[in-house]
Amino acid sequence: MFEIRGIVEGFYGPVWSHEDRREMIATAAKFGANTYVYGPKMETKHRDSWREPYTAEELAEFERTVTLCRERGGDFVYTLSPGLDIEYSKPSEIDLICEKFDAFVDVGVRNFALLFDDISAQLSLTGDKDKFVSLAAAQAEVANAVIARVESRVSDLVFYVCPTEYTGDFNTPYADELSGKLHPEALVFWTGTNVFNLTITEAEATEVAQRFPHRIVIWDNYPVNDFPSRGRDVYLAPLKGRDPNLPEHVRGITFNPMMNRGLSVPAICSGLLYASSPRKYSPAEARAKILETIGSSVDLCDFEAVAREFTKIWAEPENACDNHLQILDASEKFAADKDAESESRLLGYFETLEGAAGRILESEDELAKSLRPAASSILELLGACTKLRAFVRGAKLEPADVADLKKLRAKYRKEESEFEMRNTTLFHALAAIVPTAETIAIEKSVP
């Protein structure tokens, strides 16, 4: 297993409450997590206003979270992201970082990190360029100075650094210099060869480990959905594509959740099951174990029926693609010539979705509650599909009905919500039938 197994709260977007954080820590502990990395990009005192101290009330909330983490057998890692505007050459900046960390030492934190991700890859300030030959040299000196100061108070300090170049094979001048100058015990985050990775192989891990021997901690960007092109995708599938031999080369693995904590649970916990037993991990077995462990009242079939509607689903992708294409084909054939076989396929599909969405809306289960917006949208679209089916079969469709259907389709085409309904099979089925309905209704309309 990996020595370090956990969650890295490192996404852009709305910041979780401490209650959300504690719920995730408690759930993750059941699946073998022993680390929680705090680093939400939009938390101002962590990044944009990193010099600003936390209030006593804020630190008290952190202390509750840190205590829970320790009680559940985990380490809380407080991180700071000063890279947007830090003056590396000014000793007072190191003082500010250490003061910030000192406050967290006082509430029980023993693990810290400096994150230099998503910033300029060049030194920009005159004082920094005069003192340092490179960005890597500046970051290493600051990190080493902070480590020395914090070690004076924390004898068992574990310290992480996220480099500015955090992807690829680390075969760059920046990585070479950082590895040569950074404190030899500092752990280093790495996301894989890309920011998002379908696979992370043993060969890739072996390559980066040459720069930082057994000091790499994977910052796995699954299932995070904060990137613009992924922002409303819902990633519910169990983790796949991680080599079972990775622990032989890296120290740990942490998973970056989606913005919605409840919906993050299945994917995050599957990752933790992998991290706890990479050689025995099975995505299919993980799926059932997660629902059983978290005590979900949602039937697996219902959950999958709704989840399957989204672009990233809790099912085999190739099967999902086949299902999507079959339903679209049936929609087009039914709209064109009332094909009975296509109609039967559509009715079975509609019935399954309607039942699943209805039961999810009735459930008080936390996971079900997270899916309620999706279930409500599905029922709304199903109502439109049912009306269109009746119309194709000969029922009257008034111009007002057509206008309502067009509004509904437009609503979901431009929707900017947590769930991307416009990418669902159901939405495309509706869109395939609507043009036929519009044409016929207009022809039959009375002025």
XYZ file of C-alpha atoms in Angstrom, residues 85-296:
212
model
C 3.044 37.720 -5.386
C 5.731 36.539 -2.973
C 9.040 38.400 -2.966
C 11.384 35.463 -2.595
C 14.349 37.679 -1.760
C 12.733 39.377 1.267
C 13.332 37.701 4.656
C 10.130 39.305 5.948
C 8.127 37.108 3.562
C 9.591 34.003 5.196
C 8.670 35.487 8.567
C 5.051 35.875 7.445
C 4.884 32.292 6.207
C 6.315 30.984 9.452
C 3.937 33.086 11.527
C 1.061 31.605 9.576
C 2.379 28.082 10.155
C 3.052 28.790 13.846
C -0.629 29.485 14.372
C -1.417 26.040 12.986
C 1.244 24.363 15.087
C -0.638 25.809 18.066
C -3.837 24.012 17.007
C -2.103 20.675 16.511
C -0.893 20.622 12.895
C 2.382 18.768 12.278
C 2.325 18.602 8.477
C 2.742 21.607 6.194
C 3.219 22.454 2.537
C 4.158 25.303 0.250
C 2.338 25.227 -3.070
C 3.925 26.984 -6.037
C 1.492 25.675 -8.647
C -0.380 27.684 -11.274
C 1.890 30.729 -11.168
C 4.345 32.392 -13.535
C 7.272 30.175 -14.460
C 9.662 33.147 -14.335
C 10.928 35.475 -11.641
C 9.414 38.904 -12.200
C 10.619 41.164 -9.366
C 13.950 42.944 -9.669
C 15.134 41.953 -6.193
C 14.402 38.300 -6.879
C 16.170 38.337 -10.250
C 19.205 40.021 -8.660
C 19.492 37.395 -5.913
C 18.474 34.148 -7.613
C 19.592 32.534 -10.843
C 16.218 30.849 -11.324
C 12.719 30.346 -9.992
C 13.645 26.879 -8.712
C 16.544 28.301 -6.714
C 14.288 30.939 -5.158
C 11.589 28.434 -4.231
C 14.103 25.975 -2.775
C 15.692 28.656 -0.583
C 12.333 29.825 0.765
C 11.113 26.282 1.391
C 14.337 25.270 3.117
C 14.258 28.337 5.360
C 10.632 27.656 6.326
C 11.381 23.980 7.012
C 14.264 24.922 9.314
C 12.084 27.321 11.278
C 9.106 24.985 11.621
C 11.356 22.050 12.578
C 12.424 24.007 15.648
C 8.870 23.574 16.938
C 7.810 20.323 15.267
C 10.301 17.495 15.668
C 8.240 15.090 13.548
C 7.570 17.580 10.752
C 6.390 16.281 7.382
C 6.754 18.956 4.708
C 5.482 18.996 1.133
C 6.242 21.231 -1.836
C 4.183 21.528 -5.001
C 6.549 22.721 -7.735
C 5.552 25.125 -10.465
C 6.274 22.372 -12.979
C 4.177 19.625 -11.446
C 3.494 17.463 -14.518
C 5.584 15.562 -17.043
C 8.685 13.474 -16.430
C 10.581 16.113 -14.401
C 13.323 16.001 -17.029
C 13.692 19.791 -17.145
C 16.225 22.362 -15.935
C 13.670 23.568 -13.378
C 13.190 20.075 -11.895
C 16.923 19.362 -11.958
C 17.704 22.504 -9.992
C 14.842 22.076 -7.532
C 15.821 18.471 -6.806
C 19.418 19.529 -6.212
C 18.640 22.402 -3.846
C 15.436 21.445 -2.025
C 15.653 19.972 1.486
C 16.354 16.238 1.016
C 13.359 15.137 3.096
C 10.767 17.425 1.561
C 8.019 15.544 -0.261
C 7.107 16.689 -3.763
C 3.667 16.677 -5.396
C 3.308 15.372 -8.958
C 0.056 15.064 -10.903
C 1.331 12.553 -13.454
C 2.512 13.161 -16.980
C -0.484 15.474 -17.503
C -2.756 17.535 -15.284
C -5.501 14.936 -15.844
C -4.516 11.335 -16.531
C -6.413 8.290 -17.700
C -3.428 6.233 -16.571
C -0.365 6.592 -14.386
C 2.143 3.873 -15.133
C 5.025 2.330 -13.244
C 7.435 3.520 -15.942
C 6.265 7.125 -15.511
C 6.623 6.944 -11.743
C 10.090 5.400 -12.045
C 11.189 8.300 -14.234
C 10.119 11.078 -11.848
C 11.387 9.162 -8.812
C 14.900 9.451 -10.189
C 14.773 13.178 -9.396
C 13.150 12.798 -5.982
C 13.783 9.218 -4.710
C 10.762 7.962 -2.751
C 9.691 11.521 -2.120
C 6.968 11.827 -4.751
C 3.344 12.141 -3.637
C 0.855 11.892 -6.483
C -1.658 14.737 -6.608
C -4.259 12.791 -8.555
C -6.711 15.092 -10.307
C -9.483 12.546 -10.278
C -12.342 13.295 -9.837
C -11.833 17.085 -9.718
C -14.060 19.049 -12.120
C -12.882 22.634 -11.697
C -11.202 22.967 -15.094
C -13.286 25.026 -17.586
C -13.781 22.136 -20.010
C -14.810 19.814 -17.154
C -16.650 22.254 -14.924
C -20.084 20.612 -14.940
C -19.093 17.037 -15.615
C -19.896 14.620 -12.816
C -17.231 11.979 -12.217
C -18.712 9.021 -10.383
C -16.770 6.126 -11.843
C -14.403 4.100 -9.651
C -10.741 4.952 -10.163
C -9.031 3.131 -13.011
C -5.695 3.144 -14.783
C -3.340 3.382 -11.796
C -0.520 0.841 -11.855
C -0.515 -1.548 -8.872
C 3.267 -1.136 -8.561
C 3.265 2.631 -7.997
C 3.930 2.343 -4.220
C 7.343 0.882 -5.025
C 8.392 4.218 -6.488
C 6.328 6.969 -4.857
C 5.535 7.807 -1.262
C 1.842 8.452 -1.511
C -1.238 9.369 -3.477
C -3.915 11.972 -2.757
C -7.126 12.609 -4.684
C -8.523 16.024 -5.585
C -12.337 16.002 -5.172
C -15.092 17.653 -7.178
C -16.659 20.843 -5.922
C -19.660 18.873 -4.610
C -18.514 16.922 -1.556
C -21.363 14.411 -1.555
C -20.910 13.487 -5.197
C -17.152 13.195 -4.688
C -17.501 10.354 -2.203
C -17.750 7.388 -4.634
C -14.734 8.312 -6.755
C -12.605 9.494 -3.824
C -13.291 6.382 -1.781
C -12.551 4.124 -4.739
C -9.188 5.850 -4.991
C -8.553 5.225 -1.311
C -9.421 1.544 -1.719
C -6.838 1.403 -4.499
C -4.290 3.246 -2.349
C -4.814 0.830 0.538
C -4.439 -2.302 -1.583
C -3.227 -1.570 -5.122
C -2.622 -5.179 -6.114
C -6.042 -6.395 -5.023
C -8.042 -3.374 -6.143
C -11.023 -4.001 -8.426
C -13.154 -1.065 -9.691
C -16.255 -3.254 -9.876
C -15.842 -4.525 -6.317
C -15.045 -1.014 -5.092
C -18.355 0.307 -6.403
C -20.447 -2.122 -4.362
C -18.291 -1.808 -1.240
C -18.566 1.976 -1.234
C -22.363 2.000 -1.292
C -22.451 -0.648 1.414
C -19.927 1.108 3.654
C -21.467 4.570 3.468
C -24.879 3.042 4.120
C -26.515 4.365 0.981
